[in-house]
Coordinates of C-alpha atoms in Angstrom, one line a residue:
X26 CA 114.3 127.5 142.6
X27 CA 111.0 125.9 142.5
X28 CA 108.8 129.0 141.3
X29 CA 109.1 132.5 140.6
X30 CA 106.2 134.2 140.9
X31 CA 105.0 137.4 137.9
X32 CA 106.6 141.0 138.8
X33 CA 103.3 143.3 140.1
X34 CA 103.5 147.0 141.7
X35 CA 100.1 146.4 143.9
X36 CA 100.9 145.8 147.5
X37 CA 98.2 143.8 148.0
X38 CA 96.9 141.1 145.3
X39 CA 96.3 137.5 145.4
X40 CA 99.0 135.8 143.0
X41 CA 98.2 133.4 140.2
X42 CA 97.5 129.9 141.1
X43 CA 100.8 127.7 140.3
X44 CA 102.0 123.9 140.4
X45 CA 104.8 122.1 141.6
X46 CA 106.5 118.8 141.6
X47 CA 106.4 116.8 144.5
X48 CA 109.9 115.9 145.2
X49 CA 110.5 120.0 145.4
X50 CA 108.1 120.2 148.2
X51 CA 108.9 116.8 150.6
X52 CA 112.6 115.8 149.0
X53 CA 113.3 112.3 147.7
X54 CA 113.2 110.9 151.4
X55 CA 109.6 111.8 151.7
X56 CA 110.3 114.3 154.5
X57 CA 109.1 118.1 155.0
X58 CA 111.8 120.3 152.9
X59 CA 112.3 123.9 154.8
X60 CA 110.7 126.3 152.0
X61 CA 112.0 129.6 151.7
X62 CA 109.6 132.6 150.3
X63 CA 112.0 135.7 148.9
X64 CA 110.0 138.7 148.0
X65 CA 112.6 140.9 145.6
X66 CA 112.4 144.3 144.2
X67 CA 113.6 144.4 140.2
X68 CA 115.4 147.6 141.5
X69 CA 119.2 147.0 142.4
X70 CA 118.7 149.5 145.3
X71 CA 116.1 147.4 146.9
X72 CA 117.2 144.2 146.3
X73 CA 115.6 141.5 148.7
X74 CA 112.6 142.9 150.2
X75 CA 112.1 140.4 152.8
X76 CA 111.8 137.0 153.8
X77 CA 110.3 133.3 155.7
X78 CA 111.4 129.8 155.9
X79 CA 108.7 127.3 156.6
X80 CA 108.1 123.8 156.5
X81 CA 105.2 122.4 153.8
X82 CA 103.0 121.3 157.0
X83 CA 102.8 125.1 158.3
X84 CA 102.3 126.8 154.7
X85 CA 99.5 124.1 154.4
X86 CA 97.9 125.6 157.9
X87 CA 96.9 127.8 155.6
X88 CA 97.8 130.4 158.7
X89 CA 99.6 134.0 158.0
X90 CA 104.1 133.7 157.1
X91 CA 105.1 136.6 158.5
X92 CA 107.8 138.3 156.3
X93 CA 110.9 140.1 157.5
X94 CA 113.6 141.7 156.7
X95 CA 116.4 139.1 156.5
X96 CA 116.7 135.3 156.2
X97 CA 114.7 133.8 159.3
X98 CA 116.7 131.5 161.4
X99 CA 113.8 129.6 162.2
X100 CA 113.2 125.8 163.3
X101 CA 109.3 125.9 164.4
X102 CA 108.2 129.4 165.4
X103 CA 108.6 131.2 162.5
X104 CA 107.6 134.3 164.6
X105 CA 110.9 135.0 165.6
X106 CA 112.1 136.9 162.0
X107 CA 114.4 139.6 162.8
X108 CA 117.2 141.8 161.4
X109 CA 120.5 142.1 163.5
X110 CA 121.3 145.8 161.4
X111 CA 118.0 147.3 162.4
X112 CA 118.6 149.2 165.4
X113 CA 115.9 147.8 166.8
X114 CA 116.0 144.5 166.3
X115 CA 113.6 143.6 163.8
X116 CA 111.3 144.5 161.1
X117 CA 108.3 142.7 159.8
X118 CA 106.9 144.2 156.9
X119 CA 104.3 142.0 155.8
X120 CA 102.7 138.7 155.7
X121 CA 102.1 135.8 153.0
X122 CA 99.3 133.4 153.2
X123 CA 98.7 130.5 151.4
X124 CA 95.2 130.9 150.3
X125 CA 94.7 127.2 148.4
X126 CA 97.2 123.8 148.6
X127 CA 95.7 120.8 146.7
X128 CA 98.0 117.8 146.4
X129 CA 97.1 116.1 142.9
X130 CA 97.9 113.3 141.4
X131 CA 99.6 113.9 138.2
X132 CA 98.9 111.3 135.7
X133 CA 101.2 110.1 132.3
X134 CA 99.4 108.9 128.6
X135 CA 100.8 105.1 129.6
X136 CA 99.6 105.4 132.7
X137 CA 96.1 106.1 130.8
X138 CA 97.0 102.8 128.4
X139 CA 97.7 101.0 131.6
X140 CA 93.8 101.4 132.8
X141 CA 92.1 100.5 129.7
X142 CA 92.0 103.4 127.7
X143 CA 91.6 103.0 124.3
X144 CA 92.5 105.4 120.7
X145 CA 90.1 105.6 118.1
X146 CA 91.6 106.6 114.9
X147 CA 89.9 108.4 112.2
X148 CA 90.7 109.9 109.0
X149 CA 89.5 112.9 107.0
X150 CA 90.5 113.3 103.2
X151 CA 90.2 116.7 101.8
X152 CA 89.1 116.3 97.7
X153 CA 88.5 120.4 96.7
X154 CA 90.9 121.7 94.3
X155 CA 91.4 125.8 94.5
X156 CA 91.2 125.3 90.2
X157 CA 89.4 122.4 88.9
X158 CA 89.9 123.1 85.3
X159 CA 93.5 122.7 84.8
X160 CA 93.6 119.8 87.3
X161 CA 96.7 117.6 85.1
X162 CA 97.3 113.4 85.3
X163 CA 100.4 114.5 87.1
X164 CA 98.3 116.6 89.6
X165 CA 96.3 113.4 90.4
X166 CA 99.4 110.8 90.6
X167 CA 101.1 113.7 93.4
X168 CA 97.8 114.1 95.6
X169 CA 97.4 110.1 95.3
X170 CA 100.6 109.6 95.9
X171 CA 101.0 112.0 99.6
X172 CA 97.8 110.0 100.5
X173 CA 99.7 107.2 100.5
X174 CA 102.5 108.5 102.0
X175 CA 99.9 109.4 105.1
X176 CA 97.7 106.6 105.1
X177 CA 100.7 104.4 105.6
X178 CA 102.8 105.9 107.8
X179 CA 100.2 106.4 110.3
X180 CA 98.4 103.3 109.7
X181 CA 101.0 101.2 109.9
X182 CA 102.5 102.9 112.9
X183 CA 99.3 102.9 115.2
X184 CA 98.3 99.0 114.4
X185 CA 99.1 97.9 117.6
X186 CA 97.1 100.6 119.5
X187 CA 94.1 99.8 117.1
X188 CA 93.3 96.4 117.7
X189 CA 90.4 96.2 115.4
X190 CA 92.6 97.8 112.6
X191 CA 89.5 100.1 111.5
X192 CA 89.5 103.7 110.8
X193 CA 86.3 105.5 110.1
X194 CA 87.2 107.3 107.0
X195 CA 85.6 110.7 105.8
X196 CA 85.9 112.8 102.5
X197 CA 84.7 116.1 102.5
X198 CA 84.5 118.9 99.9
X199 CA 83.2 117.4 97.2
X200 CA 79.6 116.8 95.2
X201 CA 79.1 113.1 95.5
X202 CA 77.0 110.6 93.5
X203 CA 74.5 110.0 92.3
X204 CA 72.9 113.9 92.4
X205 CA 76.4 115.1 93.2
X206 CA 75.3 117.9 95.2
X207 CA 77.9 119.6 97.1
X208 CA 79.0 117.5 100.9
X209 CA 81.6 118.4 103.2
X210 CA 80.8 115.3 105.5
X211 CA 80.4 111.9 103.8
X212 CA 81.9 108.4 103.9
X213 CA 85.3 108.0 102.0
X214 CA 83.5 104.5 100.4
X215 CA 80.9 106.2 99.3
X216 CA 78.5 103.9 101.2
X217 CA 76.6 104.2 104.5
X218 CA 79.8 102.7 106.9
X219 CA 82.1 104.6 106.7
X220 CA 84.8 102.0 108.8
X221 CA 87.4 101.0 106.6
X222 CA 89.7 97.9 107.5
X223 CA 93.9 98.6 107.5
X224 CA 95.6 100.5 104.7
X225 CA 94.7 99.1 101.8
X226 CA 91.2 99.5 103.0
X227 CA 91.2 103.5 103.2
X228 CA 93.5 103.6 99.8
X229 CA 90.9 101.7 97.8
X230 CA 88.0 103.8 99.6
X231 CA 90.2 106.9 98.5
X232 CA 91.1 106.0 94.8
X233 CA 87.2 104.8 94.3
X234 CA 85.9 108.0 95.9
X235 CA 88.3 109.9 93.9
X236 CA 86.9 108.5 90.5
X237 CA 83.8 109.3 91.3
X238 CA 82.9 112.2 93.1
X239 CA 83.8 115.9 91.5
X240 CA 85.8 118.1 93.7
X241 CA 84.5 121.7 94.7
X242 CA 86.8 124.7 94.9
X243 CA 86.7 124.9 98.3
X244 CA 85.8 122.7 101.9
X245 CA 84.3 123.4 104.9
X246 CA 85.9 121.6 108.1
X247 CA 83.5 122.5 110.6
X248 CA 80.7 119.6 109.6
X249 CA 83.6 116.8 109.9
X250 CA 85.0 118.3 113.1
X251 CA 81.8 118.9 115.1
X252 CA 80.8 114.9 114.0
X253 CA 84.2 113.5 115.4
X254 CA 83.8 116.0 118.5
X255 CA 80.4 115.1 119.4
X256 CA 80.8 111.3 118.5
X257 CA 83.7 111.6 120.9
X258 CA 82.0 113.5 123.9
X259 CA 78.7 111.2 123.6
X260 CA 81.1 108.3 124.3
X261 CA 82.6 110.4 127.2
X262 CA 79.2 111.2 128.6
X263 CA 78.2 107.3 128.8
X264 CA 77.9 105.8 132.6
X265 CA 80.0 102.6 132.7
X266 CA 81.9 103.1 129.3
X267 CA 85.9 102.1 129.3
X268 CA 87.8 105.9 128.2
X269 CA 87.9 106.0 124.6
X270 CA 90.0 108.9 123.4
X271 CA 90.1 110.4 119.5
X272 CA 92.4 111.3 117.2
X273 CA 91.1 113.2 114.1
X274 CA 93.7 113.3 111.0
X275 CA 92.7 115.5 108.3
X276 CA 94.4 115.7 105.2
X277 CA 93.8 118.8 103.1
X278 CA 95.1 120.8 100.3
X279 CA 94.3 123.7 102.4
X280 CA 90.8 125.1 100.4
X281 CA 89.4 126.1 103.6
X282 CA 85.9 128.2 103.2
X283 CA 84.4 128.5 106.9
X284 CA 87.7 129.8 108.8
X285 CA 85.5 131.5 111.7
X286 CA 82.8 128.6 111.5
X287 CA 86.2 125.7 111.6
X288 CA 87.4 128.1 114.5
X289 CA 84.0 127.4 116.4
X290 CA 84.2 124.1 115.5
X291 CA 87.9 123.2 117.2
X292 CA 86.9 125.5 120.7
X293 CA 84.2 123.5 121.0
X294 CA 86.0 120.7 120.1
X295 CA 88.8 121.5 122.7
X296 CA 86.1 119.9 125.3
X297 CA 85.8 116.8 124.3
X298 CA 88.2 113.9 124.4
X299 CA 89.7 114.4 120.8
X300 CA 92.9 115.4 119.7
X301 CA 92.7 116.8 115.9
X302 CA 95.7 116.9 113.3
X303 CA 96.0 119.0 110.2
X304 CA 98.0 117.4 107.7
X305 CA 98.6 119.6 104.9
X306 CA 99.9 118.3 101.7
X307 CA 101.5 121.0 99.2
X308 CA 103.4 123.5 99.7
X309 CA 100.9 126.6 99.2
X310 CA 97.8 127.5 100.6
X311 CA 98.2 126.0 104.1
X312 CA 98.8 128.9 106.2
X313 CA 95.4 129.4 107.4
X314 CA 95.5 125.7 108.7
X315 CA 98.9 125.9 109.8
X316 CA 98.3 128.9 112.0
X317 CA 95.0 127.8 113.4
X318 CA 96.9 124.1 114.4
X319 CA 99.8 125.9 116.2
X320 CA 97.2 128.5 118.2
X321 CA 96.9 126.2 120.7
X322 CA 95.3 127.8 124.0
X323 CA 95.2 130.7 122.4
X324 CA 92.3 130.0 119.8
X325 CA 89.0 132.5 120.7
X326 CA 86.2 133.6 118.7
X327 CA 83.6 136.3 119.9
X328 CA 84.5 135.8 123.7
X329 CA 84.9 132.4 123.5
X330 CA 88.2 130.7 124.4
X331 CA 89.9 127.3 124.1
X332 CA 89.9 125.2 127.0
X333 CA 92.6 123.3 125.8
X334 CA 95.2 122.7 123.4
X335 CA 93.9 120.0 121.0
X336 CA 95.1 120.6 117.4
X337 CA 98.3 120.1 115.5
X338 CA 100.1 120.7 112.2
X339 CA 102.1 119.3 109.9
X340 CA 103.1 119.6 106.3
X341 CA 103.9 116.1 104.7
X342 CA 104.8 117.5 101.6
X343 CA 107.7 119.7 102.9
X344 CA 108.4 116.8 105.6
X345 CA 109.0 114.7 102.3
X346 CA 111.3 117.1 100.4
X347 CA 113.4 117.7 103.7
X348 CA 114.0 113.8 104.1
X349 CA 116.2 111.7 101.5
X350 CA 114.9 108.0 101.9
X351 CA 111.5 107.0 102.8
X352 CA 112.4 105.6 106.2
X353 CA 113.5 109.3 107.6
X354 CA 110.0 110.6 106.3
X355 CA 108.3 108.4 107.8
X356 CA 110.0 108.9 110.9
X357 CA 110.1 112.8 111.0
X358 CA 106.6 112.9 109.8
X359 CA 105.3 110.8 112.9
X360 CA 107.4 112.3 115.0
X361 CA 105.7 115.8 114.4
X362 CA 102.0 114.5 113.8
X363 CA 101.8 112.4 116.8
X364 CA 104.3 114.1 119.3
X365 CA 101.3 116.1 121.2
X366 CA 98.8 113.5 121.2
X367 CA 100.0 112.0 124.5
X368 CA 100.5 114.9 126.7
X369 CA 96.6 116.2 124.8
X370 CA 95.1 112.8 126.1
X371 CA 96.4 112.8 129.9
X372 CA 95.3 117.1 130.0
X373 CA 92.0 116.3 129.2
X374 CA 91.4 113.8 131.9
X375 CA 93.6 115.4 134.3
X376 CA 91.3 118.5 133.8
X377 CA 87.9 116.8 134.3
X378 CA 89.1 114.7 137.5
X379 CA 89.3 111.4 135.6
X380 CA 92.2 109.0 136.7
X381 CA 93.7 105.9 135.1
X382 CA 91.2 103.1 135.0
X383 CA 88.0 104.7 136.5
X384 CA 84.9 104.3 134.5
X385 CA 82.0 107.0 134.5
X386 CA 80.2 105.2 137.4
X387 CA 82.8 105.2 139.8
X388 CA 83.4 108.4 142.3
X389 CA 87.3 109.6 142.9
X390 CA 88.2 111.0 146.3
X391 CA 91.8 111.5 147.9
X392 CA 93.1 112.7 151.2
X393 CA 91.7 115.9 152.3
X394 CA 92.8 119.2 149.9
X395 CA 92.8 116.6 147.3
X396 CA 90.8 116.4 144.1
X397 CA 87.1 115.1 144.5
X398 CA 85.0 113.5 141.6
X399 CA 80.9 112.7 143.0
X400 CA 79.0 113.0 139.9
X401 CA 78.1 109.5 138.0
X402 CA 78.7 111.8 134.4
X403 CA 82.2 112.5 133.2
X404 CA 81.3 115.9 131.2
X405 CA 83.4 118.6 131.6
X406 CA 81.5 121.3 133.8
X407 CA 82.4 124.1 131.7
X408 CA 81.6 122.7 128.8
X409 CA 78.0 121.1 129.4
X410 CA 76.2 124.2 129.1
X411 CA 78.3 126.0 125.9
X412 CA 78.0 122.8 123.9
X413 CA 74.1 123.1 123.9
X414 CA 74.4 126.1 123.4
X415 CA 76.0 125.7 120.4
X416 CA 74.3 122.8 119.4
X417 CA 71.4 125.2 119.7
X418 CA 72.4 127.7 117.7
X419 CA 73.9 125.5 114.9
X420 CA 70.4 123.8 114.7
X421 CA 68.9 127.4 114.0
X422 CA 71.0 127.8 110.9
X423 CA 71.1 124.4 109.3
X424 CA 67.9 122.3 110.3
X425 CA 64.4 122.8 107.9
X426 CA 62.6 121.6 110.9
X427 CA 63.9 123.6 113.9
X428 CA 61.1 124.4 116.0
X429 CA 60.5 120.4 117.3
X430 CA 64.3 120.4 117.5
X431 CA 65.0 123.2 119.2
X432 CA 62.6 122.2 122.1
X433 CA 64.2 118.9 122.1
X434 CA 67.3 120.4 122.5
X435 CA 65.9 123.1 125.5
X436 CA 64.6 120.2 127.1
X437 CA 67.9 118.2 127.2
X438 CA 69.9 121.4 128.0
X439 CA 67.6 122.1 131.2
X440 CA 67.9 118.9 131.7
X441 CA 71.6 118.4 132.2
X442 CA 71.9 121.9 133.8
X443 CA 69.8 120.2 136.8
X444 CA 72.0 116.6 136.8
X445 CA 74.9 117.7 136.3
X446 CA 77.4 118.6 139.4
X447 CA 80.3 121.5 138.5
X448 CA 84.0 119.7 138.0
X449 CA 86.8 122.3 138.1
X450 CA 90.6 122.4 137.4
X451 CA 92.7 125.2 137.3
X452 CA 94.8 124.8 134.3
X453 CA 96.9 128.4 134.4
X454 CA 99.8 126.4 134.7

């Protein structure tokens, strides 16, 4: 069986749109395969309802299947569907018409690699504390101590897909010298670059930033998400540019205080070529996080939806406690951080038309019901207009200044709503 469509009562509808495998359609020699379309009734009295055998070249016609009432002995004219028990010879009783065949080219995360597309790596470290007065020594050595466990597992693991070795490294929930006024977006060393080189680079940002700044009682994730995202689709948006595709880690004691504003933050995040990984570290606290990494799809906030799943949970605490030496925890723990980051990076590209080793610049076209790329810009279509619209309204509520920036952000919206040419995927599969 290559697909079964969803049950419906309406006698006439257009069904949902649906993908296939190759091989299903033409066979392993490359030639037409005879398809046969069944349409059942759920009711054992009914049974089969009717129905055709074609070949791929006539469904892709495009032209009315007739239906019948029994199998079709049929070799080319697929008109001649009768039923030897019906009295009088046959009985059509409907028709099925392909209304849309595209033939796409489906590609995998290597083949991505294979063109030239790079993984930037970057790393969030959560520092609020849900009671900062009866923070213990022993608090600090555990915390310090799962950093480590992160840092170096994942670190270690994605050298050779980081050439460079640097990870821009964040802290966030925290008031930071020298006013120590509360930030949810700063860099882990506590300087103006916030690239840190290797391991022992991020674990002597972490232990000097933890020295130094005092933690808050809770964090907001929004700020450090929408700076990865928009870091990330800026890079996207750039003519001539190898593909450069993120991966956000951010390690958190689960203090979240903006759920619906983090919620925002990872839709709009969903367009843009990042992938974003909760760790939690603990064992209390994290089911906010945890629920809002596995939504997948499924993540929506006043009408607006997901386009994609982007995030991911894991718990390296519990990961630890389940393991007995360090080399299973490092394994299991990688295993579940890093297991949806490949099929995340080939959907997003797959969905805005971008194959292995095209830049920006470069137009895509295949054979005809193929997929067709003509704009010089590789934004997604449906997200262009949204993100400034969000950019818009998040300028409203945090910038002193807003009336110079909001026109210069009308401008640019307008702007792009004039260059930019609609790219479309259907991803109900």
């Amino acid at each position: 069986m290559l697909y079964r469509s969803e049950p419906t009562k309406q006698p006439k509808l257009l069904r949902r749109p649906f993908t296939v495998q190759s091989d299903g359609l033409y066979g392993t020699d490359g030639l037409d395969s005879q398809i046969e379309i069944v349409c059942i009734s759920e009711e054992e009295k009914e049974g089969v309802i009717g129905q055709a055998v074609v070949s791929m070249e006539v469904a892709k016609s495009m032209e009315p299947i007739p239906v019948g009432y029994c199998r079709a002995d049929l070799a080319v004219e697929i008109e001649q569907i009768f039923n030897e028990s019906y009295k009088q010879g046959r009985k059509p009783i409907g028709e099925v018409r392909i209304c849309r065949y595209q033939q796409l080219r489906v590609c995998s995360f290597l083949d991505y690699l294979r063109g030239g597309t790079s993984l930037k790596f970057a790393i969030a470290i959560d520092f609020s504390i849900r009671d900062p007065a009866n923070v213990t020594h022993n608090d600090y050595q555990q915390y310090s101590n799962d950093i480590e466990f992160v840092v170096r597992c994942l670190a270690d693991t994605l050298e050779p897909f980081n050439p460079t070795n640097s990870w821009p490294s964040y802290g966030f929930g925290a008031k930071i010298p020298p006013h120590y006024r509360d930030s949810n977006n700063f860099c882990l060393s506590l300087d103006v670059d916030a690239t840190c080189q290797g391991v022992n680079g991020i674990l002597n940002a972490f232990g000097k930033s933890y020295q130094n700044v005092h933690p808050l009682q809770g964090a907001k994730f929004a700020q450090i998400i929408y700076h990865l995202a928009k870091q990330a689709q800026n890079n996207f948006n750039r003519a001539n540019e190898p593909l450069n595709y993120y991966v956000l880690f951010i390690i958190t004691r689960g203090s979240i205080e903006d759920l619906k504003e983090t919620v925002q933050a990872a839709i709009f995040a969903s367009k843009a070529p990042i992938s974003i990984v909760f760790v939690g570290v603990g064992c209390e606290g994290l089911d906010e996080i945890e629920r809002m990494g596995n939504a997948g799809k499924r993540l929506e906030f006043q009408g607006r939806k997901s386009e994609r799943d982007n995030l991911q949970f894991v718990n390296a605490t519990k990961t630890r406690l389940e393991c007995d030496n360090y080399a299973d925890m490092s394994t299991v723990f990688l295993e579940k951080s890093l297991q949806q980051v490949p099929w995340q990076c080939s959907t997003f590209y797959m969905q805005n038309h971008v194959l292995p080793g095209k830049s920006s610049s470069e137009s895509v076209e295949t054979s005809s019901g193929g997929l067709t790329v003509a704009s010089s810009s590789r934004r997604p279509s449906s997200a262009h207009g949204q993100m400034e619209e969000e950019e818009e309204a998040r300028m409203r509520t945090t910038s002193s200044s807003s009336g110079p920036a909001l026109d210069h952000f009308r401008s640019r919206r307008n702007r792009l709503s004039t260059e930019m040419r609609s790219m479309t995927l259907d991803d109900s599969r």
